[in-house]
mmCIF file of C-alpha atoms and ligand atoms in Angstrom:
data_model
loop_
_atom_site.group_PDB
_atom_site.id
_atom_site.type_symbol
_atom_site.label_atom_id
_atom_site.label_comp_id
_atom_site.label_asym_id
_atom_site.label_seq_id
_atom_site.Cartn_x
_atom_site.Cartn_y
_atom_site.Cartn_z
ATOM 1 C CA MET B 1 0.082 0.044 -0.019
ATOM 2 C CA THR B 2 1.267 3.453 -0.773
ATOM 3 C CA THR B 3 0.277 6.670 0.714
ATOM 4 C CA VAL B 4 0.241 9.967 -1.226
ATOM 5 C CA ALA B 5 1.339 12.931 0.842
ATOM 6 C CA ALA B 6 -1.072 15.880 0.710
ATOM 7 C CA PRO B 7 0.565 18.808 -1.203
ATOM 8 C CA THR B 8 2.239 21.304 1.113
ATOM 9 C CA THR B 9 2.151 25.061 1.239
ATOM 10 C CA GLY B 10 5.292 25.253 -0.891
ATOM 11 C CA GLN B 11 3.817 23.155 -3.579
ATOM 12 C CA PHE B 12 0.569 25.180 -3.857
ATOM 13 C CA ILE B 13 2.566 28.396 -3.866
ATOM 14 C CA ALA B 14 4.627 26.877 -6.668
ATOM 15 C CA LEU B 15 1.596 26.130 -8.751
ATOM 16 C CA ASP B 16 0.537 29.886 -8.229
ATOM 17 C CA GLU B 17 4.014 31.019 -9.257
ATOM 18 C CA GLN B 18 4.146 28.991 -12.423
ATOM 19 C CA TRP B 19 0.549 29.263 -13.720
ATOM 20 C CA SER B 20 -0.734 32.624 -12.499
ATOM 21 C CA THR B 21 0.299 36.208 -13.563
ATOM 22 C CA HIS B 22 2.336 37.622 -10.858
ATOM 23 C CA ASN B 23 0.087 40.715 -10.262
ATOM 24 C CA TYR B 24 -0.150 40.073 -6.472
ATOM 25 C CA HIS B 25 2.497 39.379 -3.732
ATOM 26 C CA PRO B 26 0.543 37.341 -1.127
ATOM 27 C CA LEU B 27 1.766 36.245 2.291
ATOM 28 C CA PRO B 28 2.962 32.656 2.030
ATOM 29 C CA VAL B 29 -0.196 31.151 3.705
ATOM 30 C CA VAL B 30 -2.511 28.809 1.578
ATOM 31 C CA ILE B 31 -5.888 28.865 2.953
ATOM 32 C CA SER B 32 -8.400 25.914 2.596
ATOM 33 C CA HIS B 33 -11.210 26.771 5.050
ATOM 34 C CA GLY B 34 -12.860 29.795 6.713
ATOM 35 C CA GLU B 35 -15.520 30.244 9.407
ATOM 36 C CA GLY B 36 -16.518 33.487 10.959
ATOM 37 C CA ALA B 37 -13.248 35.293 11.864
ATOM 38 C CA TRP B 38 -11.063 32.321 11.358
ATOM 39 C CA VAL B 39 -9.323 30.651 8.384
ATOM 40 C CA THR B 40 -7.362 27.385 8.354
ATOM 41 C CA ASP B 41 -4.555 26.678 6.055
ATOM 42 C CA VAL B 42 -3.721 23.487 4.053
ATOM 43 C CA GLU B 43 -1.401 22.431 6.966
ATOM 44 C CA GLY B 44 -4.120 22.793 9.565
ATOM 45 C CA ARG B 45 -2.863 26.014 11.152
ATOM 46 C CA ARG B 46 -5.523 28.416 12.234
ATOM 47 C CA TYR B 47 -5.345 32.222 11.650
ATOM 48 C CA LEU B 48 -7.502 35.151 12.837
ATOM 49 C CA ASP B 49 -8.538 37.032 9.770
ATOM 50 C CA PHE B 50 -7.580 40.671 10.382
ATOM 51 C CA LEU B 51 -8.117 41.775 6.857
ATOM 52 C CA SER B 52 -11.606 40.516 5.940
ATOM 53 C CA GLY B 53 -10.884 40.397 2.129
ATOM 54 C CA TYR B 54 -10.285 44.325 2.231
ATOM 55 C CA SER B 55 -13.824 44.580 3.852
ATOM 56 C CA SER B 56 -15.524 42.041 1.485
ATOM 57 C CA LEU B 57 -15.905 39.680 4.545
ATOM 58 C CA ASN B 58 -17.587 42.154 6.919
ATOM 59 C CA PHE B 59 -19.857 39.405 8.098
ATOM 60 C CA GLY B 60 -17.139 36.914 8.419
ATOM 61 C CA HIS B 61 -16.422 33.675 6.467
ATOM 62 C CA ARG B 62 -19.612 31.728 5.413
ATOM 63 C CA HIS B 63 -22.106 33.517 7.574
ATOM 64 C CA PRO B 64 -24.962 31.068 7.990
ATOM 65 C CA ASP B 65 -27.622 33.445 6.741
ATOM 66 C CA LEU B 66 -25.655 34.287 3.690
ATOM 67 C CA VAL B 67 -24.706 30.701 2.838
ATOM 68 C CA ALA B 68 -28.419 29.697 3.219
ATOM 69 C CA ALA B 69 -29.585 32.359 0.894
ATOM 70 C CA ALA B 70 -26.910 31.283 -1.658
ATOM 71 C CA VAL B 71 -27.798 27.635 -1.364
ATOM 72 C CA GLU B 72 -31.519 28.392 -1.526
ATOM 73 C CA GLN B 73 -30.959 30.255 -4.885
ATOM 74 C CA LEU B 74 -28.603 27.658 -6.378
ATOM 75 C CA GLY B 75 -31.549 25.316 -6.106
ATOM 76 C CA ARG B 76 -33.743 27.640 -8.036
ATOM 77 C CA VAL B 77 -32.161 29.744 -10.896
ATOM 78 C CA THR B 78 -28.770 31.452 -10.990
ATOM 79 C CA LEU B 79 -28.457 33.304 -14.094
ATOM 80 C CA THR B 80 -30.931 34.714 -16.651
ATOM 81 C CA SER B 81 -28.893 37.628 -18.091
ATOM 82 C CA ARG B 82 -30.874 41.016 -18.196
ATOM 83 C CA ALA B 83 -32.643 39.969 -21.377
ATOM 84 C CA PHE B 84 -35.333 38.691 -19.091
ATOM 85 C CA HIS B 85 -36.663 39.774 -15.606
ATOM 86 C CA HIS B 86 -36.212 37.442 -12.769
ATOM 87 C CA ASP B 87 -37.920 37.366 -9.381
ATOM 88 C CA GLN B 88 -34.939 38.449 -7.187
ATOM 89 C CA PHE B 89 -33.828 41.616 -9.151
ATOM 90 C CA GLY B 90 -36.521 44.230 -8.197
ATOM 91 C CA LEU B 91 -36.682 43.093 -4.711
ATOM 92 C CA PHE B 92 -32.914 43.463 -4.402
ATOM 93 C CA CYS B 93 -33.007 46.972 -5.934
ATOM 94 C CA ARG B 94 -35.795 48.054 -3.726
ATOM 95 C CA GLU B 95 -34.384 46.691 -0.418
ATOM 96 C CA LEU B 96 -30.876 48.074 -1.117
ATOM 97 C CA ALA B 97 -32.276 51.409 -2.151
ATOM 98 C CA GLU B 98 -34.443 51.507 1.108
ATOM 99 C CA LEU B 99 -31.488 50.526 3.241
ATOM 100 C CA THR B 100 -29.298 53.273 1.855
ATOM 101 C CA GLY B 101 -31.988 55.918 1.598
ATOM 102 C CA THR B 102 -31.643 56.255 -2.137
ATOM 103 C CA GLU B 103 -34.074 56.066 -5.038
ATOM 104 C CA MET B 104 -32.518 53.867 -7.733
ATOM 105 C CA VAL B 105 -29.984 50.945 -8.121
ATOM 106 C CA LEU B 106 -27.698 50.207 -10.995
ATOM 107 C CA ALA B 107 -26.436 46.538 -10.312
ATOM 108 C CA MET B 108 -22.961 45.535 -11.427
ATOM 109 C CA ASN B 109 -20.462 42.991 -10.341
ATOM 110 C CA SER B 110 -16.933 44.333 -9.299
ATOM 111 C CA GLY B 111 -16.157 47.526 -7.467
ATOM 112 C CA ALA B 112 -14.240 48.911 -10.519
ATOM 113 C CA GLU B 113 -17.276 48.469 -12.719
ATOM 114 C CA ALA B 114 -19.541 50.353 -10.206
ATOM 115 C CA VAL B 115 -17.047 53.313 -10.396
ATOM 116 C CA GLU B 116 -16.823 53.049 -14.192
ATOM 117 C CA SER B 117 -20.615 53.112 -14.217
ATOM 118 C CA ALA B 118 -20.827 56.016 -11.846
ATOM 119 C CA ILE B 119 -18.376 57.936 -14.194
ATOM 120 C CA LYS B 120 -20.544 57.257 -17.238
ATOM 121 C CA VAL B 121 -23.760 58.316 -15.498
ATOM 122 C CA ALA B 122 -22.086 61.466 -14.409
ATOM 123 C CA ARG B 123 -20.816 62.413 -17.664
ATOM 124 C CA LYS B 124 -24.120 61.708 -19.306
ATOM 125 C CA TRP B 125 -25.986 63.742 -16.605
ATOM 126 C CA ALA B 126 -23.554 66.663 -17.078
ATOM 127 C CA TYR B 127 -24.191 66.741 -20.808
ATOM 128 C CA ARG B 128 -27.968 66.169 -20.702
ATOM 129 C CA VAL B 129 -28.984 67.903 -17.457
ATOM 130 C CA LYS B 130 -26.350 70.450 -16.422
ATOM 131 C CA GLY B 131 -25.662 71.533 -20.041
ATOM 132 C CA VAL B 132 -21.936 70.994 -20.192
ATOM 133 C CA PRO B 133 -20.703 71.194 -23.802
ATOM 134 C CA GLU B 134 -20.249 67.780 -25.388
ATOM 135 C CA GLY B 135 -16.864 66.028 -24.588
ATOM 136 C CA THR B 136 -15.715 68.587 -22.009
ATOM 137 C CA ALA B 137 -17.031 67.225 -18.750
ATOM 138 C CA GLU B 138 -14.460 67.037 -15.904
ATOM 139 C CA ILE B 139 -14.572 64.910 -12.750
ATOM 140 C CA ILE B 140 -12.573 66.032 -9.686
ATOM 141 C CA VAL B 141 -10.838 63.217 -7.764
ATOM 142 C CA ALA B 142 -8.339 63.186 -4.949
ATOM 143 C CA GLY B 143 -4.673 62.275 -4.818
ATOM 144 C CA SER B 144 -3.781 58.938 -3.543
ATOM 145 C CA ASN B 145 -7.115 57.650 -4.443
ATOM 146 C CA PHE B 146 -7.956 53.995 -5.066
ATOM 147 C CA HIS B 147 -11.072 53.317 -7.202
ATOM 148 C CA GLY B 148 -10.089 50.149 -9.037
ATOM 149 C CA ARG B 149 -7.890 48.883 -11.829
ATOM 150 C CA THR B 150 -9.499 49.706 -15.254
ATOM 151 C CA THR B 151 -7.651 51.791 -17.856
ATOM 152 C CA THR B 152 -9.990 54.770 -17.174
ATOM 153 C CA ILE B 153 -9.686 54.456 -13.500
ATOM 154 C CA VAL B 154 -5.837 54.086 -13.454
ATOM 155 C CA SER B 155 -5.950 57.245 -15.578
ATOM 156 C CA PHE B 156 -6.639 59.414 -12.526
ATOM 157 C CA SER B 157 -4.525 57.216 -10.049
ATOM 158 C CA THR B 158 -1.404 59.009 -8.562
ATOM 159 C CA ASP B 159 0.168 55.599 -7.762
ATOM 160 C CA ASP B 160 3.051 55.109 -10.354
ATOM 161 C CA THR B 161 2.924 51.255 -9.984
ATOM 162 C CA ALA B 162 -0.765 51.158 -10.909
ATOM 163 C CA ARG B 163 -0.298 53.545 -13.830
ATOM 164 C CA ALA B 164 3.105 52.968 -15.466
ATOM 165 C CA ASP B 165 2.902 51.365 -18.948
ATOM 166 C CA PHE B 166 -0.809 51.357 -19.147
ATOM 167 C CA GLY B 167 -1.456 54.580 -21.138
ATOM 168 C CA PRO B 168 -2.655 56.254 -23.191
ATOM 169 C CA PHE B 169 -5.016 57.446 -20.429
ATOM 170 C CA THR B 170 -8.622 58.633 -20.390
ATOM 171 C CA PRO B 171 -8.773 62.450 -20.151
ATOM 172 C CA GLY B 172 -11.493 64.452 -18.282
ATOM 173 C CA PHE B 173 -10.166 64.166 -14.622
ATOM 174 C CA ARG B 174 -8.577 66.742 -12.328
ATOM 175 C CA VAL B 175 -6.630 65.405 -9.385
ATOM 176 C CA VAL B 176 -6.522 67.577 -6.283
ATOM 177 C CA LYS B 177 -5.011 67.091 -2.884
ATOM 178 C CA TYR B 178 -7.293 64.817 -0.478
ATOM 179 C CA GLY B 179 -8.708 66.793 2.329
ATOM 180 C CA ASP B 180 -7.982 70.209 0.845
ATOM 181 C CA LEU B 181 -11.344 72.022 0.243
ATOM 182 C CA ASP B 182 -9.706 74.983 -1.162
ATOM 183 C CA ALA B 183 -8.136 72.758 -3.955
ATOM 184 C CA VAL B 184 -11.623 71.638 -4.911
ATOM 185 C CA ARG B 185 -12.974 75.187 -4.793
ATOM 186 C CA ASP B 186 -10.195 76.126 -7.313
ATOM 187 C CA ALA B 187 -11.002 73.224 -9.595
ATOM 188 C CA ILE B 188 -14.750 73.126 -9.556
ATOM 189 C CA GLY B 189 -16.778 75.029 -12.181
ATOM 190 C CA PRO B 190 -19.257 75.002 -14.976
ATOM 191 C CA ARG B 191 -17.669 71.910 -16.613
ATOM 192 C CA THR B 192 -17.546 69.897 -13.515
ATOM 193 C CA ALA B 193 -19.709 66.815 -13.832
ATOM 194 C CA ALA B 194 -18.921 65.388 -10.287
ATOM 195 C CA VAL B 195 -16.547 65.087 -7.523
ATOM 196 C CA LEU B 196 -15.590 61.576 -6.810
ATOM 197 C CA ILE B 197 -14.226 60.692 -3.319
ATOM 198 C CA GLU B 198 -13.477 57.984 -0.853
ATOM 199 C CA PRO B 199 -14.988 59.364 2.512
ATOM 200 C CA ILE B 200 -12.053 57.580 4.152
ATOM 201 C CA GLN B 201 -9.219 56.589 1.915
ATOM 202 C CA GLY B 202 -8.565 52.796 2.359
ATOM 203 C CA GLU B 203 -5.519 51.749 0.187
ATOM 204 C CA ALA B 204 -3.787 55.094 0.976
ATOM 205 C CA GLY B 205 -3.650 53.904 4.555
ATOM 206 C CA VAL B 206 -7.105 54.335 6.188
ATOM 207 C CA VAL B 207 -6.830 58.141 5.879
ATOM 208 C CA VAL B 208 -9.624 60.110 7.421
ATOM 209 C CA PRO B 209 -10.116 63.566 6.060
ATOM 210 C CA PRO B 210 -10.185 66.663 8.244
ATOM 211 C CA ALA B 211 -13.494 67.537 10.039
ATOM 212 C CA GLY B 212 -15.823 69.518 7.855
ATOM 213 C CA TYR B 213 -14.164 68.312 4.630
ATOM 214 C CA LEU B 214 -17.083 66.003 3.436
ATOM 215 C CA ALA B 215 -19.729 68.591 4.336
ATOM 216 C CA GLY B 216 -17.679 71.347 2.485
ATOM 217 C CA LEU B 217 -17.392 69.182 -0.619
ATOM 218 C CA ARG B 218 -21.432 68.774 -0.435
ATOM 219 C CA ALA B 219 -21.798 72.510 -0.195
ATOM 220 C CA LEU B 220 -19.374 73.112 -3.127
ATOM 221 C CA CYS B 221 -21.144 70.559 -5.261
ATOM 222 C CA ASP B 222 -24.640 72.206 -4.504
ATOM 223 C CA GLU B 223 -23.151 75.683 -5.393
ATOM 224 C CA HIS B 224 -21.684 74.458 -8.672
ATOM 225 C CA GLN B 225 -24.514 72.039 -9.574
ATOM 226 C CA ALA B 226 -21.956 69.085 -9.602
ATOM 227 C CA LEU B 227 -22.618 65.617 -8.270
ATOM 228 C CA PHE B 228 -21.105 64.341 -5.206
ATOM 229 C CA ILE B 229 -20.027 60.573 -5.691
ATOM 230 C CA ALA B 230 -18.852 58.737 -2.705
ATOM 231 C CA ASP B 231 -16.936 55.598 -3.365
ATOM 232 C CA GLU B 232 -18.112 53.575 -0.311
ATOM 233 C CA ILE B 233 -16.858 50.212 -1.792
ATOM 234 C CA GLN B 234 -14.394 49.607 1.142
ATOM 235 C CA SER B 235 -15.691 52.262 3.798
ATOM 236 C CA GLY B 236 -19.477 51.355 3.439
ATOM 237 C CA LEU B 237 -21.720 48.716 4.744
ATOM 238 C CA GLY B 238 -20.874 48.822 8.427
ATOM 239 C CA ARG B 239 -17.181 48.984 8.271
ATOM 240 C CA THR B 240 -16.752 52.289 10.060
ATOM 241 C CA GLY B 241 -19.615 51.961 12.616
ATOM 242 C CA ASP B 242 -22.299 53.467 10.449
ATOM 243 C CA LEU B 243 -23.947 51.956 7.374
ATOM 244 C CA LEU B 244 -22.060 54.364 5.175
ATOM 245 C CA ALA B 245 -19.007 56.350 6.222
ATOM 246 C CA LEU B 246 -20.603 59.561 5.021
ATOM 247 C CA ASP B 247 -23.412 59.096 7.635
ATOM 248 C CA HIS B 248 -20.892 59.884 10.433
ATOM 249 C CA ASP B 249 -20.759 63.544 9.034
ATOM 250 C CA ASP B 250 -24.500 63.654 8.301
ATOM 251 C CA VAL B 251 -23.644 64.095 4.626
ATOM 252 C CA ARG B 252 -25.591 62.701 1.599
ATOM 253 C CA ALA B 253 -24.040 61.910 -1.768
ATOM 254 C CA ASP B 254 -25.832 62.060 -4.974
ATOM 255 C CA LEU B 255 -24.430 58.717 -5.967
ATOM 256 C CA TYR B 256 -22.578 56.069 -3.912
ATOM 257 C CA THR B 257 -20.602 53.097 -5.243
ATOM 258 C CA LEU B 258 -20.890 49.969 -3.176
ATOM 259 C CA GLY B 259 -19.182 46.592 -3.674
ATOM 260 C CA LYS B 260 -16.923 44.254 -1.656
ATOM 261 C CA ALA B 261 -19.274 43.353 1.395
ATOM 262 C CA LEU B 262 -22.300 43.732 -0.788
ATOM 263 C CA GLY B 263 -21.601 40.182 -2.120
ATOM 264 C CA GLY B 264 -21.304 38.814 1.476
ATOM 265 C CA GLY B 265 -17.847 37.293 0.714
ATOM 266 C CA ILE B 266 -19.695 34.793 -1.512
ATOM 267 C CA VAL B 267 -20.135 36.402 -5.003
ATOM 268 C CA PRO B 268 -19.014 39.640 -6.556
ATOM 269 C CA VAL B 269 -21.792 42.150 -6.221
ATOM 270 C CA SER B 270 -21.643 45.859 -6.846
ATOM 271 C CA ALA B 271 -23.938 48.651 -7.412
ATOM 272 C CA VAL B 272 -24.318 52.382 -7.953
ATOM 273 C CA VAL B 273 -27.158 53.683 -5.802
ATOM 274 C CA GLY B 274 -28.497 57.300 -5.757
ATOM 275 C CA ARG B 275 -30.816 59.867 -7.073
ATOM 276 C CA ARG B 276 -33.482 58.798 -9.640
ATOM 277 C CA ASP B 277 -33.042 61.914 -11.677
ATOM 278 C CA VAL B 278 -29.184 61.104 -12.081
ATOM 279 C CA LEU B 279 -29.325 57.332 -12.546
ATOM 280 C CA GLY B 280 -32.452 57.854 -14.684
ATOM 281 C CA VAL B 281 -30.394 59.250 -17.620
ATOM 282 C CA LEU B 282 -29.324 55.658 -18.610
ATOM 283 C CA LYS B 283 -31.581 54.342 -21.397
ATOM 284 C CA PRO B 284 -31.758 50.700 -22.927
ATOM 285 C CA GLY B 285 -28.621 49.796 -24.566
ATOM 286 C CA GLU B 286 -26.347 52.493 -23.227
ATOM 287 C CA HIS B 287 -24.788 50.457 -20.416
ATOM 288 C CA GLY B 288 -24.967 46.977 -18.909
ATOM 289 C CA SER B 289 -23.215 43.766 -17.783
ATOM 290 C CA THR B 290 -24.098 40.035 -18.596
ATOM 291 C CA PHE B 291 -23.758 39.091 -14.891
ATOM 292 C CA GLY B 292 -24.866 42.477 -13.285
ATOM 293 C CA GLY B 293 -27.966 41.702 -11.027
ATOM 294 C CA ASN B 294 -27.930 38.028 -11.647
ATOM 295 C CA PRO B 295 -30.265 35.882 -9.501
ATOM 296 C CA LEU B 296 -27.577 34.464 -7.244
ATOM 297 C CA ALA B 297 -25.957 37.760 -6.595
ATOM 298 C CA CYS B 298 -29.315 39.404 -5.860
ATOM 299 C CA ALA B 299 -30.263 36.617 -3.426
ATOM 300 C CA VAL B 300 -27.064 37.099 -1.579
ATOM 301 C CA GLY B 301 -27.302 40.817 -1.754
ATOM 302 C CA ARG B 302 -30.805 40.741 -0.355
ATOM 303 C CA ALA B 303 -29.454 38.636 2.657
ATOM 304 C CA VAL B 304 -26.694 41.097 3.175
ATOM 305 C CA VAL B 305 -29.281 44.029 3.249
ATOM 306 C CA ARG B 306 -31.236 41.993 5.753
ATOM 307 C CA LEU B 307 -28.184 41.710 8.108
ATOM 308 C CA LEU B 308 -27.432 45.496 7.786
ATOM 309 C CA ALA B 309 -31.097 46.448 8.345
ATOM 310 C CA THR B 310 -30.775 45.221 11.907
ATOM 311 C CA GLY B 311 -28.069 47.764 12.749
ATOM 312 C CA GLU B 312 -26.385 44.989 14.780
ATOM 313 C CA PHE B 313 -23.197 44.964 12.674
ATOM 314 C CA GLN B 314 -22.919 48.755 12.754
ATOM 315 C CA GLN B 315 -23.141 48.654 16.433
ATOM 316 C CA ARG B 316 -20.494 45.900 16.803
ATOM 317 C CA SER B 317 -18.201 47.969 14.639
ATOM 318 C CA ARG B 318 -18.817 51.015 16.696
ATOM 319 C CA GLU B 319 -18.268 49.360 20.132
ATOM 320 C CA LEU B 320 -15.449 46.944 19.018
ATOM 321 C CA GLY B 321 -13.999 49.660 16.892
ATOM 322 C CA GLU B 322 -13.596 51.854 20.168
ATOM 323 C CA ARG B 323 -11.778 48.970 21.872
ATOM 324 C CA LEU B 324 -9.627 48.410 18.889
ATOM 325 C CA HIS B 325 -8.632 52.195 18.638
ATOM 326 C CA GLY B 326 -8.165 52.441 22.376
ATOM 327 C CA ARG B 327 -5.782 49.378 22.527
ATOM 328 C CA LEU B 328 -3.854 50.418 19.360
ATOM 329 C CA GLY B 329 -3.676 53.979 20.712
ATOM 330 C CA GLU B 330 -1.613 52.667 23.616
ATOM 331 C CA LEU B 331 0.996 51.657 21.149
ATOM 332 C CA VAL B 332 1.631 55.298 19.738
ATOM 333 C CA GLY B 333 5.016 56.293 20.818
ATOM 334 C CA ARG B 334 5.924 52.647 21.453
ATOM 335 C CA GLY B 335 6.649 51.296 17.959
ATOM 336 C CA VAL B 336 3.602 52.864 16.414
ATOM 337 C CA ALA B 337 3.642 56.435 14.963
ATOM 338 C CA GLU B 338 -0.126 57.058 14.549
ATOM 339 C CA VAL B 339 -3.312 55.109 14.344
ATOM 340 C CA ARG B 340 -6.077 56.273 11.983
ATOM 341 C CA GLY B 341 -9.637 55.221 11.052
ATOM 342 C CA ARG B 342 -13.044 54.728 12.432
ATOM 343 C CA GLY B 343 -15.009 51.793 13.601
ATOM 344 C CA LEU B 344 -13.343 48.336 13.153
ATOM 345 C CA TRP B 345 -11.038 49.826 10.669
ATOM 346 C CA ALA B 346 -7.619 51.001 11.303
ATOM 347 C CA GLY B 347 -4.393 52.207 9.665
ATOM 348 C CA VAL B 348 -1.486 51.507 11.870
ATOM 349 C CA GLU B 349 1.453 53.603 10.997
ATOM 350 C CA ILE B 350 4.693 51.818 11.841
ATOM 351 C CA ALA B 351 7.211 54.192 13.616
ATOM 352 C CA PRO B 352 10.552 54.852 11.868
ATOM 353 C CA GLY B 353 13.059 52.150 12.558
ATOM 354 C CA GLY B 354 10.425 49.422 13.095
ATOM 355 C CA PRO B 355 9.857 46.620 10.535
ATOM 356 C CA ARG B 356 8.542 47.356 7.081
ATOM 357 C CA GLY B 357 4.943 46.663 6.616
ATOM 358 C CA ARG B 358 5.624 43.470 4.770
ATOM 359 C CA GLU B 359 7.822 42.128 7.459
ATOM 360 C CA ALA B 360 5.345 43.020 10.052
ATOM 361 C CA SER B 361 2.574 41.243 8.136
ATOM 362 C CA GLU B 362 4.738 38.031 7.875
ATOM 363 C CA ALA B 363 5.704 38.221 11.581
ATOM 364 C CA LEU B 364 1.887 38.566 12.328
ATOM 365 C CA ALA B 365 1.191 35.593 10.237
ATOM 366 C CA GLY B 366 3.698 33.693 12.161
ATOM 367 C CA LEU B 367 1.644 34.559 15.267
ATOM 368 C CA GLY B 368 -1.597 33.441 13.673
ATOM 369 C CA VAL B 369 -2.969 36.741 12.671
ATOM 370 C CA LEU B 370 -3.466 37.600 8.987
ATOM 371 C CA CYS B 371 -3.187 41.355 8.274
ATOM 372 C CA LYS B 372 -1.768 43.143 5.227
ATOM 373 C CA GLU B 373 0.312 46.194 4.820
ATOM 374 C CA THR B 374 -0.813 49.010 2.487
ATOM 375 C CA GLN B 375 1.789 51.501 1.309
ATOM 376 C CA ASP B 376 5.090 50.549 2.806
ATOM 377 C CA THR B 377 4.739 51.283 6.488
ATOM 378 C CA THR B 378 1.002 50.978 7.350
ATOM 379 C CA LEU B 379 -0.783 48.001 8.580
ATOM 380 C CA ARG B 380 -4.409 47.836 7.506
ATOM 381 C CA VAL B 381 -6.492 46.269 10.332
ATOM 382 C CA ALA B 382 -10.104 45.402 9.359
ATOM 383 C CA PRO B 383 -11.315 42.315 11.237
ATOM 384 C CA PRO B 384 -14.859 40.797 10.310
ATOM 385 C CA LEU B 385 -17.578 42.690 12.221
ATOM 386 C CA VAL B 386 -18.483 39.234 13.748
ATOM 387 C CA ILE B 387 -15.270 39.074 15.636
ATOM 388 C CA THR B 388 -15.604 38.742 19.472
ATOM 389 C CA GLU B 389 -13.902 40.834 22.012
ATOM 390 C CA ASP B 390 -11.537 38.193 22.979
ATOM 391 C CA GLU B 391 -10.594 37.482 19.439
ATOM 392 C CA LEU B 392 -10.052 41.151 18.838
ATOM 393 C CA ASP B 393 -7.807 41.268 21.879
ATOM 394 C CA GLN B 394 -5.681 38.316 20.583
ATOM 395 C CA GLY B 395 -5.095 40.084 17.361
ATOM 396 C CA VAL B 396 -4.113 43.353 18.993
ATOM 397 C CA ASP B 397 -1.866 41.447 21.434
ATOM 398 C CA ALA B 398 -0.078 39.993 18.341
ATOM 399 C CA ILE B 399 0.267 43.392 16.832
ATOM 400 C CA ALA B 400 1.788 44.607 20.041
ATOM 401 C CA ARG B 401 4.215 41.847 20.116
ATOM 402 C CA VAL B 402 5.420 42.509 16.561
ATOM 403 C CA LEU B 403 5.455 46.446 16.669
ATOM 404 C CA GLY B 404 5.583 47.219 20.396
ATOM 405 C CA ARG B 405 8.810 48.712 21.821
HETATM 406 C C1 PLP V 501 -11.714 47.634 -3.657
HETATM 407 C C2 PLP V 501 -12.054 49.028 -4.181
HETATM 408 C C3 PLP V 501 -12.445 49.371 -5.367
HETATM 409 C C4 PLP V 501 -12.427 48.248 -6.593
HETATM 410 O O1 PLP V 501 -13.203 47.191 -6.254
HETATM 411 P P1 PLP V 501 -12.888 45.724 -7.254
HETATM 412 O O2 PLP V 501 -13.967 44.808 -6.801
HETATM 413 O O3 PLP V 501 -11.460 45.327 -6.716
HETATM 414 O O4 PLP V 501 -12.910 46.139 -8.623
HETATM 415 C C5 PLP V 501 -12.870 50.638 -5.750
HETATM 416 N N1 PLP V 501 -13.014 51.583 -4.734
HETATM 417 C C6 PLP V 501 -12.577 51.309 -3.560
HETATM 418 C C7 PLP V 501 -12.693 52.411 -2.580
HETATM 419 C C8 PLP V 501 -12.060 50.178 -3.175
HETATM 420 O O5 PLP V 501 -11.616 49.923 -1.870
#
């Protein structure tokens, strides 16, 4: 009798290296199972998930309500294309609009597609409603933004790695400094279709803008008849302790882009939600996606909306977020230069002389906590909102061991 050894971590990674493009640099952990706030690798080691798929897993791995909704829908119908109606679509759109206090939903799949869709809608609205001369509409965006990876979106990225060699770029964007209201005031005008902004910049290192910035943007947009587009793909759906990060400032956007957690960590689901008189500019044939708003996506999205409608996850994020920021704050001056963020979301700036972000992430993995650096010197901490207080403490203890001095 012969026994065949199960493939090891190194063998799985070698497959990725040989057969996949090298467009990511993952930590050397090969996950095979996930449940709640925990994942298990192919060697049986358990890790606390302190990243949540960049906030795609706000409800943890395989939340039972979400899995049940998916399984139920798998037994009925999964795809129709938008050539036909199906019985999940209108309900998903209504429930998501009611949850977010908006009037209309444009259903897509990935976050980048939602942002692309919002850009197209804003441009058409500028020409047809605001009266901007054809082909001259501008969208104001912020430096250090992250809105996705398409050629148009990287056209207004300020990250060289994301942009270099991918031109020629799409014109029609003006980049201004994030958090600087005067810069927007100088750039906004009769040709401005929209201001597109992350209410908290995730990839940039969980950067919270100065108080009054978001309300100031709202006022400038009103003054100049420009749309305020909030990219809440990472900041939205409970992450910051509110349904939407803008809610914290009592500011409403004209359009929101949603994604990541909208698919419950099960399927890609994204959407642009907002004003009827803006999204209503789209007519048949002008925009679409074969998979956008498919029955499986809508069934899972509806279950996500039900979880968020209770307010329980927002409350957990607020309460546990206070604990997280309190405990991380104790490390400032002792290996940590600064802690930014809101709710269960933190950018931990490693003090000069400490490990690089990558080294810190690897050391944390060694202690059983999965976290990922963003930029060179920032750890992004974003545990699932189902995490318990004890689990949160475990993760923070590990961070203290790796960074603390
Ligand atoms: C992740 C992200 C996107 C892009 O979403 P994908 O699903 O990766 O295309 C866009 N905007 C923000 C703020 C994001 O965090």
